[in-house]
Amino acid sequence: IMESRNTIPYGLNTKKATQLIFAGLVGVVVMMAFAYILRSLNIAAPDFAAQYGAVVDGRNHPDAFSGLWWLGLAWHLVNGAVVLPFLYDYLAHKKILPNRPREKGILYAIGIWFFAVVFVTTWANEGLFFTYMPDPLGMIFTSFLSWLVYGVTLDSMTRVRVVNELRIIEKKAA
């Protein structure tokens, strides 16, 4: 297995970083829209801003649109637009994630979802796997779907960059 790891050093350039941030931003906005639309339909779904706000507040969920709620929203946007896309790119570069379309994004989303339902929900006083919430199974399912939306969006948008880089390399070789 170790022979399949990429030995080329990981590197970033402005174009790649911009594309990763844009892909992450689109992914996190689509993910949040999905979750908040479900919430508006009275379907159990995570309030990402309240989760992060609860972590900051010491485990009490802030009221919607309060200062802590907005802080939680900003934290979630930074994680989704900056931190997670760069981690995704690094794991893909090191071939920890498979190099197959969509599968890479799905597996990455499952990993983030697992981290979120084990650690973030606990820190936000929602319980391990949302056990303290009124509908834990509904929350687990909709948070899983939300993270899948994020992972597939991120994978789809970053795959365009890789394909374009390959075309540039082919043109230079010709």
mmCIF file of C-alpha atoms in Angstrom:
data_model
loop_
_atom_site.group_PDB
_atom_site.id
_atom_site.type_symbol
_atom_site.label_atom_id
_atom_site.label_comp_id
_atom_site.label_asym_id
_atom_site.label_seq_id
_atom_site.Cartn_x
_atom_site.Cartn_y
_atom_site.Cartn_z
ATOM 1 C CA ILE A 1 0.000 0.000 0.000
ATOM 2 C CA MET A 2 2.807 2.414 0.811
ATOM 3 C CA GLU A 3 4.075 2.255 -2.782
ATOM 4 C CA SER A 4 0.793 3.756 -3.957
ATOM 5 C CA ARG A 5 1.340 6.929 -1.911
ATOM 6 C CA ASN A 6 2.377 10.043 -3.803
ATOM 7 C CA THR A 7 6.032 10.912 -3.173
ATOM 8 C CA ILE A 8 5.839 14.294 -4.945
ATOM 9 C CA PRO A 9 5.822 17.089 -2.329
ATOM 10 C CA TYR A 10 2.482 18.761 -1.776
ATOM 11 C CA GLY A 11 2.373 22.264 -3.179
ATOM 12 C CA LEU A 12 -0.036 25.110 -3.674
ATOM 13 C CA ASN A 13 -0.215 27.994 -6.071
ATOM 14 C CA THR A 14 -2.571 30.947 -6.186
ATOM 15 C CA LYS A 15 -4.781 29.429 -8.887
ATOM 16 C CA LYS A 16 -5.152 26.124 -7.032
ATOM 17 C CA ALA A 17 -5.809 27.859 -3.692
ATOM 18 C CA THR A 18 -8.420 30.158 -5.231
ATOM 19 C CA GLN A 19 -10.156 27.247 -6.903
ATOM 20 C CA LEU A 20 -10.175 25.225 -3.657
ATOM 21 C CA ILE A 21 -11.620 28.131 -1.684
ATOM 22 C CA PHE A 22 -14.279 28.783 -4.326
ATOM 23 C CA ALA A 23 -15.220 25.088 -4.472
ATOM 24 C CA GLY A 24 -15.379 24.934 -0.679
ATOM 25 C CA LEU A 25 -17.484 28.085 -0.494
ATOM 26 C CA VAL A 26 -19.965 26.770 -3.045
ATOM 27 C CA GLY A 27 -20.040 23.408 -1.274
ATOM 28 C CA VAL A 28 -20.676 24.865 2.168
ATOM 29 C CA VAL A 29 -23.341 27.284 0.892
ATOM 30 C CA VAL A 30 -25.179 24.463 -0.921
ATOM 31 C CA MET A 31 -24.861 22.270 2.158
ATOM 32 C CA MET A 32 -26.215 24.949 4.482
ATOM 33 C CA ALA A 33 -29.038 25.824 2.085
ATOM 34 C CA PHE A 34 -29.995 22.139 1.992
ATOM 35 C CA ALA A 35 -30.009 21.859 5.801
ATOM 36 C CA TYR A 36 -31.831 25.139 6.405
ATOM 37 C CA ILE A 37 -34.475 24.346 3.778
ATOM 38 C CA LEU A 38 -35.101 21.050 5.586
ATOM 39 C CA ARG A 39 -35.363 22.948 8.889
ATOM 40 C CA SER A 40 -37.870 25.382 7.355
ATOM 41 C CA LEU A 41 -39.990 22.362 6.383
ATOM 42 C CA ASN A 42 -39.927 21.174 10.043
ATOM 43 C CA ILE A 43 -37.630 18.273 9.177
ATOM 44 C CA ALA A 44 -34.954 17.586 11.781
ATOM 45 C CA ALA A 45 -31.700 18.963 10.386
ATOM 46 C CA PRO A 46 -28.598 20.475 11.972
ATOM 47 C CA ASP A 47 -28.288 24.192 12.567
ATOM 48 C CA PHE A 48 -24.590 24.516 11.805
ATOM 49 C CA ALA A 49 -24.385 28.110 13.030
ATOM 50 C CA ALA A 50 -26.005 27.182 16.354
ATOM 51 C CA GLN A 51 -23.700 24.175 16.735
ATOM 52 C CA TYR A 52 -20.552 26.260 16.406
ATOM 53 C CA GLY A 53 -22.109 29.041 18.455
ATOM 54 C CA ALA A 54 -22.791 26.515 21.227
ATOM 55 C CA VAL A 55 -19.154 25.428 21.166
ATOM 56 C CA VAL A 56 -18.080 29.071 21.578
ATOM 57 C CA ASP A 57 -20.708 29.795 24.260
ATOM 58 C CA GLY A 58 -19.817 26.825 26.384
ATOM 59 C CA ARG A 59 -22.493 24.447 25.154
ATOM 60 C CA ASN A 60 -25.657 26.575 25.074
ATOM 61 C CA HIS A 61 -27.294 26.950 21.672
ATOM 62 C CA PRO A 62 -27.544 30.630 20.783
ATOM 63 C CA ASP A 63 -30.753 32.129 19.484
ATOM 64 C CA ALA A 64 -31.008 32.352 15.708
ATOM 65 C CA PHE A 65 -29.453 35.526 14.308
ATOM 66 C CA SER A 66 -27.828 36.439 17.633
ATOM 67 C CA GLY A 67 -24.175 37.467 17.761
ATOM 68 C CA LEU A 68 -23.011 33.967 18.716
ATOM 69 C CA TRP A 69 -25.146 32.447 15.984
ATOM 70 C CA TRP A 70 -23.471 34.722 13.395
ATOM 71 C CA LEU A 71 -20.065 33.857 14.856
ATOM 72 C CA GLY A 72 -20.925 30.170 14.521
ATOM 73 C CA LEU A 73 -22.019 30.741 10.933
ATOM 74 C CA ALA A 74 -18.746 32.509 10.145
ATOM 75 C CA TRP A 75 -16.785 29.672 11.767
ATOM 76 C CA HIS A 76 -18.686 27.099 9.712
ATOM 77 C CA LEU A 77 -18.092 29.086 6.502
ATOM 78 C CA VAL A 78 -14.345 29.349 7.184
ATOM 79 C CA ASN A 79 -14.122 25.625 7.902
ATOM 80 C CA GLY A 80 -16.133 24.745 4.811
ATOM 81 C CA ALA A 81 -14.510 27.245 2.449
ATOM 82 C CA VAL A 82 -10.880 27.137 3.606
ATOM 83 C CA VAL A 83 -9.902 24.421 6.082
ATOM 84 C CA LEU A 84 -11.789 21.424 4.691
ATOM 85 C CA PRO A 85 -11.006 21.993 0.975
ATOM 86 C CA PHE A 86 -7.258 22.210 1.677
ATOM 87 C CA LEU A 87 -7.424 19.084 3.833
ATOM 88 C CA TYR A 88 -9.345 17.362 1.026
ATOM 89 C CA ASP A 89 -6.738 18.396 -1.548
ATOM 90 C CA TYR A 90 -3.879 17.260 0.679
ATOM 91 C CA LEU A 91 -5.491 13.859 1.347
ATOM 92 C CA ALA A 92 -6.217 13.441 -2.366
ATOM 93 C CA HIS A 93 -2.636 14.399 -3.237
ATOM 94 C CA LYS A 94 -1.241 11.855 -0.773
ATOM 95 C CA LYS A 95 -3.632 9.287 -2.288
ATOM 96 C CA ILE A 96 -5.302 8.648 1.036
ATOM 97 C CA LEU A 97 -8.577 9.280 -0.778
ATOM 98 C CA PRO A 98 -9.283 7.160 -3.877
ATOM 99 C CA ASN A 99 -8.735 8.745 -7.269
ATOM 100 C CA ARG A 100 -12.175 7.898 -8.628
ATOM 101 C CA PRO A 101 -14.768 10.578 -9.407
ATOM 102 C CA ARG A 102 -17.416 11.134 -6.750
ATOM 103 C CA GLU A 103 -16.105 8.264 -4.617
ATOM 104 C CA LYS A 104 -13.370 10.563 -3.330
ATOM 105 C CA GLY A 105 -15.901 13.227 -2.348
ATOM 106 C CA ILE A 106 -18.281 10.710 -0.814
ATOM 107 C CA LEU A 107 -15.590 9.070 1.323
ATOM 108 C CA TYR A 108 -14.287 12.464 2.403
ATOM 109 C CA ALA A 109 -17.820 13.544 3.336
ATOM 110 C CA ILE A 110 -18.336 10.375 5.373
ATOM 111 C CA GLY A 111 -15.125 11.070 7.281
ATOM 112 C CA ILE A 112 -16.099 14.668 8.037
ATOM 113 C CA TRP A 113 -19.630 13.618 8.972
ATOM 114 C CA PHE A 114 -18.282 11.015 11.395
ATOM 115 C CA PHE A 115 -15.982 13.607 12.980
ATOM 116 C CA ALA A 116 -18.898 16.045 13.230
ATOM 117 C CA VAL A 117 -21.372 13.632 14.831
ATOM 118 C CA VAL A 118 -18.798 12.308 17.287
ATOM 119 C CA PHE A 119 -16.943 15.473 18.298
ATOM 120 C CA VAL A 120 -18.791 18.625 17.196
ATOM 121 C CA THR A 121 -22.193 17.439 18.389
ATOM 122 C CA THR A 122 -20.674 16.474 21.739
ATOM 123 C CA TRP A 123 -18.927 19.850 22.102
ATOM 124 C CA ALA A 124 -22.192 21.594 21.159
ATOM 125 C CA ASN A 125 -24.102 19.685 23.873
ATOM 126 C CA GLU A 126 -26.181 17.785 21.323
ATOM 127 C CA GLY A 127 -24.818 14.439 22.501
ATOM 128 C CA LEU A 128 -22.841 11.774 20.705
ATOM 129 C CA PHE A 129 -24.688 11.194 17.413
ATOM 130 C CA PHE A 130 -27.306 13.816 18.421
ATOM 131 C CA THR A 131 -28.573 11.720 21.359
ATOM 132 C CA TYR A 132 -29.735 14.826 23.275
ATOM 133 C CA MET A 133 -31.778 16.148 20.358
ATOM 134 C CA PRO A 134 -35.548 15.509 19.962
ATOM 135 C CA ASP A 135 -35.099 13.405 16.783
ATOM 136 C CA PRO A 136 -31.600 11.866 16.831
ATOM 137 C CA LEU A 137 -32.164 9.524 13.881
ATOM 138 C CA GLY A 138 -33.561 12.313 11.738
ATOM 139 C CA MET A 139 -30.624 14.539 12.668
ATOM 140 C CA ILE A 140 -28.116 11.786 11.880
ATOM 141 C CA PHE A 141 -29.727 11.169 8.484
ATOM 142 C CA THR A 142 -30.054 14.807 7.453
ATOM 143 C CA SER A 143 -26.576 15.730 8.687
ATOM 144 C CA PHE A 144 -25.218 12.773 6.714
ATOM 145 C CA LEU A 145 -27.046 13.968 3.596
ATOM 146 C CA SER A 146 -25.816 17.538 4.181
ATOM 147 C CA TRP A 147 -22.188 16.395 4.380
ATOM 148 C CA LEU A 148 -22.664 14.211 1.281
ATOM 149 C CA VAL A 149 -23.915 17.267 -0.600
ATOM 150 C CA TYR A 150 -20.786 19.129 0.543
ATOM 151 C CA GLY A 151 -18.388 16.307 -0.381
ATOM 152 C CA VAL A 152 -19.861 15.656 -3.815
ATOM 153 C CA THR A 153 -19.961 19.391 -4.617
ATOM 154 C CA LEU A 154 -16.351 19.839 -3.506
ATOM 155 C CA ASP A 155 -15.233 16.805 -5.498
ATOM 156 C CA SER A 156 -17.092 17.882 -8.629
ATOM 157 C CA MET A 157 -15.713 21.404 -8.556
ATOM 158 C CA THR A 158 -12.109 20.385 -7.846
ATOM 159 C CA ARG A 159 -12.169 17.689 -10.517
ATOM 160 C CA VAL A 160 -12.595 20.452 -13.120
ATOM 161 C CA ARG A 161 -9.253 21.928 -12.006
ATOM 162 C CA VAL A 162 -7.468 18.587 -12.333
ATOM 163 C CA VAL A 163 -8.891 17.966 -15.811
ATOM 164 C CA ASN A 164 -7.873 21.482 -16.932
ATOM 165 C CA GLU A 165 -4.331 20.980 -15.554
ATOM 166 C CA LEU A 166 -4.042 17.706 -17.493
ATOM 167 C CA ARG A 167 -5.154 19.448 -20.701
ATOM 168 C CA ILE A 168 -2.500 22.150 -20.189
ATOM 169 C CA ILE A 169 0.187 19.504 -19.667
ATOM 170 C CA GLU A 170 -0.946 17.660 -22.820
ATOM 171 C CA LYS A 171 -0.813 20.883 -24.869
ATOM 172 C CA LYS A 172 2.700 21.655 -23.637
ATOM 173 C CA ALA A 173 3.840 18.134 -24.509
ATOM 174 C CA ALA A 174 2.405 18.370 -28.045
#
